[in-house]
XYZ file of C-alpha atoms in Angstrom:
305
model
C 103.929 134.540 119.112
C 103.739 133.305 115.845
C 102.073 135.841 113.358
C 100.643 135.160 109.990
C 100.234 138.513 107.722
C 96.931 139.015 105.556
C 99.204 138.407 102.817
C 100.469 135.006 104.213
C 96.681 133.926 105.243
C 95.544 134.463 101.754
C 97.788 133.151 99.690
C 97.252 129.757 102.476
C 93.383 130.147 101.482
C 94.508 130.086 97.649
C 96.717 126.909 97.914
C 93.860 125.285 99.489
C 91.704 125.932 97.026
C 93.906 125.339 94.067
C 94.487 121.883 95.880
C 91.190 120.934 95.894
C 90.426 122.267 92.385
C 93.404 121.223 90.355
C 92.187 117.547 91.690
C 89.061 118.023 90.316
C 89.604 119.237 86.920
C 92.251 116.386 86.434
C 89.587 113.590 87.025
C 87.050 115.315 85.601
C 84.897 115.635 88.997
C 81.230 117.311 88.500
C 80.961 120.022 91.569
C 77.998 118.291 93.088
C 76.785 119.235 96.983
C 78.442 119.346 99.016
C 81.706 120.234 97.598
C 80.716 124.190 97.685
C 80.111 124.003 101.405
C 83.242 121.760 101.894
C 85.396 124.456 99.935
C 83.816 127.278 102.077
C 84.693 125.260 105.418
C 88.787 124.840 104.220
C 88.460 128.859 103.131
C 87.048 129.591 106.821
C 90.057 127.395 108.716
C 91.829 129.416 111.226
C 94.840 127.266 109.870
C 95.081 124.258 107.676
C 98.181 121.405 107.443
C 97.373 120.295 104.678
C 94.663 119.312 101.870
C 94.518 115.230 100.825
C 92.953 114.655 97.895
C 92.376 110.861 96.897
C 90.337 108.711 94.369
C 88.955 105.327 95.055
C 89.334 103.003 91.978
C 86.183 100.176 91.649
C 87.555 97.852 88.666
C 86.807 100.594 85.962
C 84.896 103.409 88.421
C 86.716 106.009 89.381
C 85.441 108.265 92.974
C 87.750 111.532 92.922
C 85.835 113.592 94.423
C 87.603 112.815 98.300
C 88.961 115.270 100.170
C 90.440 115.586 103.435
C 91.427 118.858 105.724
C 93.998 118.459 108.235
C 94.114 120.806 111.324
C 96.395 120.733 114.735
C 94.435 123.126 116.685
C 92.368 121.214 119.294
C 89.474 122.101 120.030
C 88.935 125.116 118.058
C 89.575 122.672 115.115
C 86.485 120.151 116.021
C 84.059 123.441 116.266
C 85.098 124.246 112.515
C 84.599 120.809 111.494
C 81.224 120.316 113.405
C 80.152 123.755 111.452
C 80.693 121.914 108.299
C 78.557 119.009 109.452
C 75.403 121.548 110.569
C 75.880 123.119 107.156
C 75.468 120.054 104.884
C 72.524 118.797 107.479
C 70.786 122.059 106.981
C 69.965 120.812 103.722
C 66.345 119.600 102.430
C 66.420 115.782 102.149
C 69.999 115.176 103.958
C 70.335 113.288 107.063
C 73.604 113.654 109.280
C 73.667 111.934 112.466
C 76.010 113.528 114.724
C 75.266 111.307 117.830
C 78.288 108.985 118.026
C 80.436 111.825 117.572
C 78.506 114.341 119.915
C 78.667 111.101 122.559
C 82.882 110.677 122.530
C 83.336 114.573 122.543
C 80.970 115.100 125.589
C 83.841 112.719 127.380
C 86.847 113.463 125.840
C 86.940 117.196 123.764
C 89.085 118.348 126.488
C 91.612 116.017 126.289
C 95.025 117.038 126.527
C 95.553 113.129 124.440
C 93.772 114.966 121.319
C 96.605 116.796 119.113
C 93.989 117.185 115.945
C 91.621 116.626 113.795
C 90.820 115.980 110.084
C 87.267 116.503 108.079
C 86.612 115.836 104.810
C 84.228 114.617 101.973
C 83.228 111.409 99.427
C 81.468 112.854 96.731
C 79.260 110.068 95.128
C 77.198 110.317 91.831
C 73.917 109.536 94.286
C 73.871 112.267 97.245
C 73.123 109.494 99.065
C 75.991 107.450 98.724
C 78.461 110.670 99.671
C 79.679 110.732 102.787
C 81.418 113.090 105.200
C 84.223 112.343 107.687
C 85.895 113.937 110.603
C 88.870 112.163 112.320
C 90.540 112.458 115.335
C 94.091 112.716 115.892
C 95.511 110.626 119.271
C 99.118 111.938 120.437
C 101.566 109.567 119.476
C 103.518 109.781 123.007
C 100.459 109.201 125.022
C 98.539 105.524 126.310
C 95.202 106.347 124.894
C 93.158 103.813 125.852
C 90.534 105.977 127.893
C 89.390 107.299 124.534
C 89.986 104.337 122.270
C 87.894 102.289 124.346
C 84.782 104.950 124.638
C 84.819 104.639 120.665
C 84.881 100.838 120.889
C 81.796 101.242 123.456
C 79.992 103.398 121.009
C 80.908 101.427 117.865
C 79.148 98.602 119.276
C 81.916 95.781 117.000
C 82.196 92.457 117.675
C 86.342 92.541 117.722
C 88.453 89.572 118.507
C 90.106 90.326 122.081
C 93.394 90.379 119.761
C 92.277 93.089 117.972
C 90.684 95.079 120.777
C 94.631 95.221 122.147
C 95.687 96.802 118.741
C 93.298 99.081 118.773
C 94.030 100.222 122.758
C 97.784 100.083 122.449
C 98.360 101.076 118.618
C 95.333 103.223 117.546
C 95.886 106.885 116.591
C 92.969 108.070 114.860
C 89.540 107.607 115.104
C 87.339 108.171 112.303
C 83.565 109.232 112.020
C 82.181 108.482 108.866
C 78.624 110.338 108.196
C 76.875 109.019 104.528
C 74.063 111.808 103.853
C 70.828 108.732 104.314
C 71.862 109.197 107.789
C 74.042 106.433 108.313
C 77.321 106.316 110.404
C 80.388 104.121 111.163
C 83.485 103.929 113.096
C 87.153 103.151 111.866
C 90.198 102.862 113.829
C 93.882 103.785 112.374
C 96.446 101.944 113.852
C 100.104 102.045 112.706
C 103.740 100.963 112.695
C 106.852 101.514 110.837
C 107.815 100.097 108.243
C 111.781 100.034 106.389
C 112.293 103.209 109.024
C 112.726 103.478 112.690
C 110.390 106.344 112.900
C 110.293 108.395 115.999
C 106.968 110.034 114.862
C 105.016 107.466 115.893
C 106.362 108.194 119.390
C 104.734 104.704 121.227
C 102.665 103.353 118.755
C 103.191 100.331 116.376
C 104.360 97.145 118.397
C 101.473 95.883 118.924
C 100.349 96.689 115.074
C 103.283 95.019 114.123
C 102.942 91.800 115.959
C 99.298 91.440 114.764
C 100.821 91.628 110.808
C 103.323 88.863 111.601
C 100.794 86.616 112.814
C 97.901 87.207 110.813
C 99.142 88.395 107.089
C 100.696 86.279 104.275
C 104.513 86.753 103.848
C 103.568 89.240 100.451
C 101.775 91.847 102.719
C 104.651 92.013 105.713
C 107.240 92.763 102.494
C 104.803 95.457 101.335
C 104.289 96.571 104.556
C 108.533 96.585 105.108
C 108.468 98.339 101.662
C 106.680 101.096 103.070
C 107.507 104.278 105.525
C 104.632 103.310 107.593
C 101.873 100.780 107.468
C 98.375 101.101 109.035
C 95.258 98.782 109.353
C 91.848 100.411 109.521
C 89.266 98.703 111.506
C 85.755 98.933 110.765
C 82.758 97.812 110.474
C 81.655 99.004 107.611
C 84.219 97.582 105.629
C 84.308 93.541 104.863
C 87.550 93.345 105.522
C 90.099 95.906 107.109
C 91.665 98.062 105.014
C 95.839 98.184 104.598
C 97.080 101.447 104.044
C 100.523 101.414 102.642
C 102.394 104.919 102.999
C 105.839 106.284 101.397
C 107.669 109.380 101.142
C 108.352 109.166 97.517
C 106.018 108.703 94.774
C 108.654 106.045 92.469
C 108.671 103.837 95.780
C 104.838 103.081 94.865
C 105.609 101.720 91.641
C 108.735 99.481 93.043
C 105.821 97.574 95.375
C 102.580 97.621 93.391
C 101.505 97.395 89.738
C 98.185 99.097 88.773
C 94.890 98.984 86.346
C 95.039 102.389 83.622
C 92.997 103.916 86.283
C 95.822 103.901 88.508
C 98.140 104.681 86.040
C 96.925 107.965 85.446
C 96.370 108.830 88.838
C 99.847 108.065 88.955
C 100.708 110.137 86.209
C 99.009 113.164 87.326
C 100.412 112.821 90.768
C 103.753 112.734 89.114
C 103.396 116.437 87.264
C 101.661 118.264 90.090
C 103.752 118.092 93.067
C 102.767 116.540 95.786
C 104.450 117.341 99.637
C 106.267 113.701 100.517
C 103.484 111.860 101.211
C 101.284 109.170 99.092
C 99.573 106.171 100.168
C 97.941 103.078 98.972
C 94.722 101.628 100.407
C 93.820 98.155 99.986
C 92.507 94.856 101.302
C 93.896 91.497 101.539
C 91.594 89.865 98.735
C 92.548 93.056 96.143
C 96.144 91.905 96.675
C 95.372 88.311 95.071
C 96.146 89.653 92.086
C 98.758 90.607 90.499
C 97.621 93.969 89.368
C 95.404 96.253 91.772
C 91.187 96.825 90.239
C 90.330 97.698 93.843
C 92.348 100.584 95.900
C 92.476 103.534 97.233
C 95.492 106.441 96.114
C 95.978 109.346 98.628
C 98.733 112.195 98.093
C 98.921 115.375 100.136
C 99.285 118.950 99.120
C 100.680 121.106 102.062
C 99.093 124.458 102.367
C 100.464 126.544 105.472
């Protein structure tokens, strides 16, 4: 048995916290609701993989105020991240609706194909417009299809039959997205390599990678060789998938993409504060018309156990 100390767990509990604050003071974040609750939540975890922070750059907007929580202990991990939901929805005025979540997990939570989960937070300047997010981790060794294609059944999307086999063969992580007006949507993570042969991904990404060869311009396959991994995100709340671009080393971002002075100083503060061997790139095909991204997404991770 593996046994953490009091000493161990707290100082875990601090680097989770200075993760998530560190972030904030950087880009200036106000601490609006629900970012107490989600701080108490990551406090409360059992165990925690790791914090990702990210902004979301809108021409000259900035959105810092994204966090996610990362967590490997199935189910006990979903029951700490369903707390957090009940604890924003307690709220006066905020409207969480659980159902499409509550509907997969009466099927699948005991699912030996479930290694994980993730929950997290979109601060917004409107409540309204925030959002909270719990994602669920496939195993990378396993056919999935059972639960990808209860998801697909309760997302209700009209995907081409192409897609539909990405999404069966090469998803591994579905994501709930819950805005506080009581809105919710569906995305679907599917990945491949990219310049590695990487063993992580256990069966996933030939399917994935087949889809980019046939459907993406000859710029996007190089970025997507460029990177350590590449993955498409499905949904339909977005107008056109998202492409997430992710490396192990923070120069590598700057060999494939140039950036607005937003992204610069992200950029700059990711290079003085240490990040653990992981940053990513979101973005969509039309952002990548030009030559310098206005419209992206910049994640980094900050390992805490």
């Amino acid at each position: 048995m593996n046994l953490i100390s009091p000493l161990q767990d707290g100082q875990s509990k601090e680097k989770r916290l200075r993760a998530i604050r560190e972030h904030l003071e950087a880009f200036d974040v106000a601490p609006e609701f629900p970012l107490s609750l989600f701080e108490q939540a990551v406090v409360d975890l059992d165990c925690c993989w790791g914090i990702e922070p990210s902004c979301k750059v809108e021409g000259n907007r900035l959105f810092a105020g994204r966090f996610n929580a990362s967590m490997v202990n199935w189910p006990r991990s979903i029951e700490q991240s369903l707390n957090f939901l009940d604890a924003v929805k307690c709220r006066v005025g905020i409207s969480v609706d659980r159902e499409l979540l509550d509907k997969f997990l009466a099927v699948h939570i005991n699912s030996h194909k479930i290694i994980g989960s993730v929950f997290g937070i979109d601060l917004r300047p409107n409540i309204k417009d925030s959002s909270l997010k719990v994602h669920i981790r496939l195993a990378e060794d396993q056919d999935c299809d059972e639960l990808v294609m209860t998801a697909i059944a309760l997302d209700q999307g009209s995907y081409s039959p192409e897609v539909i086999q990405v999404l069966l063969k090469d998803c591994y992580m579905i994501g709930f997205d819950f805005f506080l007006n009581g809105y919710s949507v569906l995305e679907f993570y599917t990945n491949c390599a990219g310049k590695k042969n990487l063993s992580i991904l256990g069966k996933k990404g030939q399917y994935l990678r087949s889809y980019l060869e046939r459907n993406f311009s000859p710029k996007i396959i190089s970025l997507a060789n460029q990177s350590a991994i590449f993955i498409i995100g499905f949904s339909q709340g977005n107008e056109q998938p998202v492409l997430y671009f992710e490396f192990d080393e923070l120069k590598d971002i700057k060999k494939s993409f140039l950036f607005n002075s937003l992204g610069e100083r992200i950029y700059g503060f990711c290079q003085n504060n240490e990040p653990s061997g992981f940053f990513g790139i979101g973005v969509t095909e039309k952002a990548l018309e030009k030559n310098k991204l206005e419209e992206f997404r910049f994640y980094y991770r900050k390992k805490c156990d």
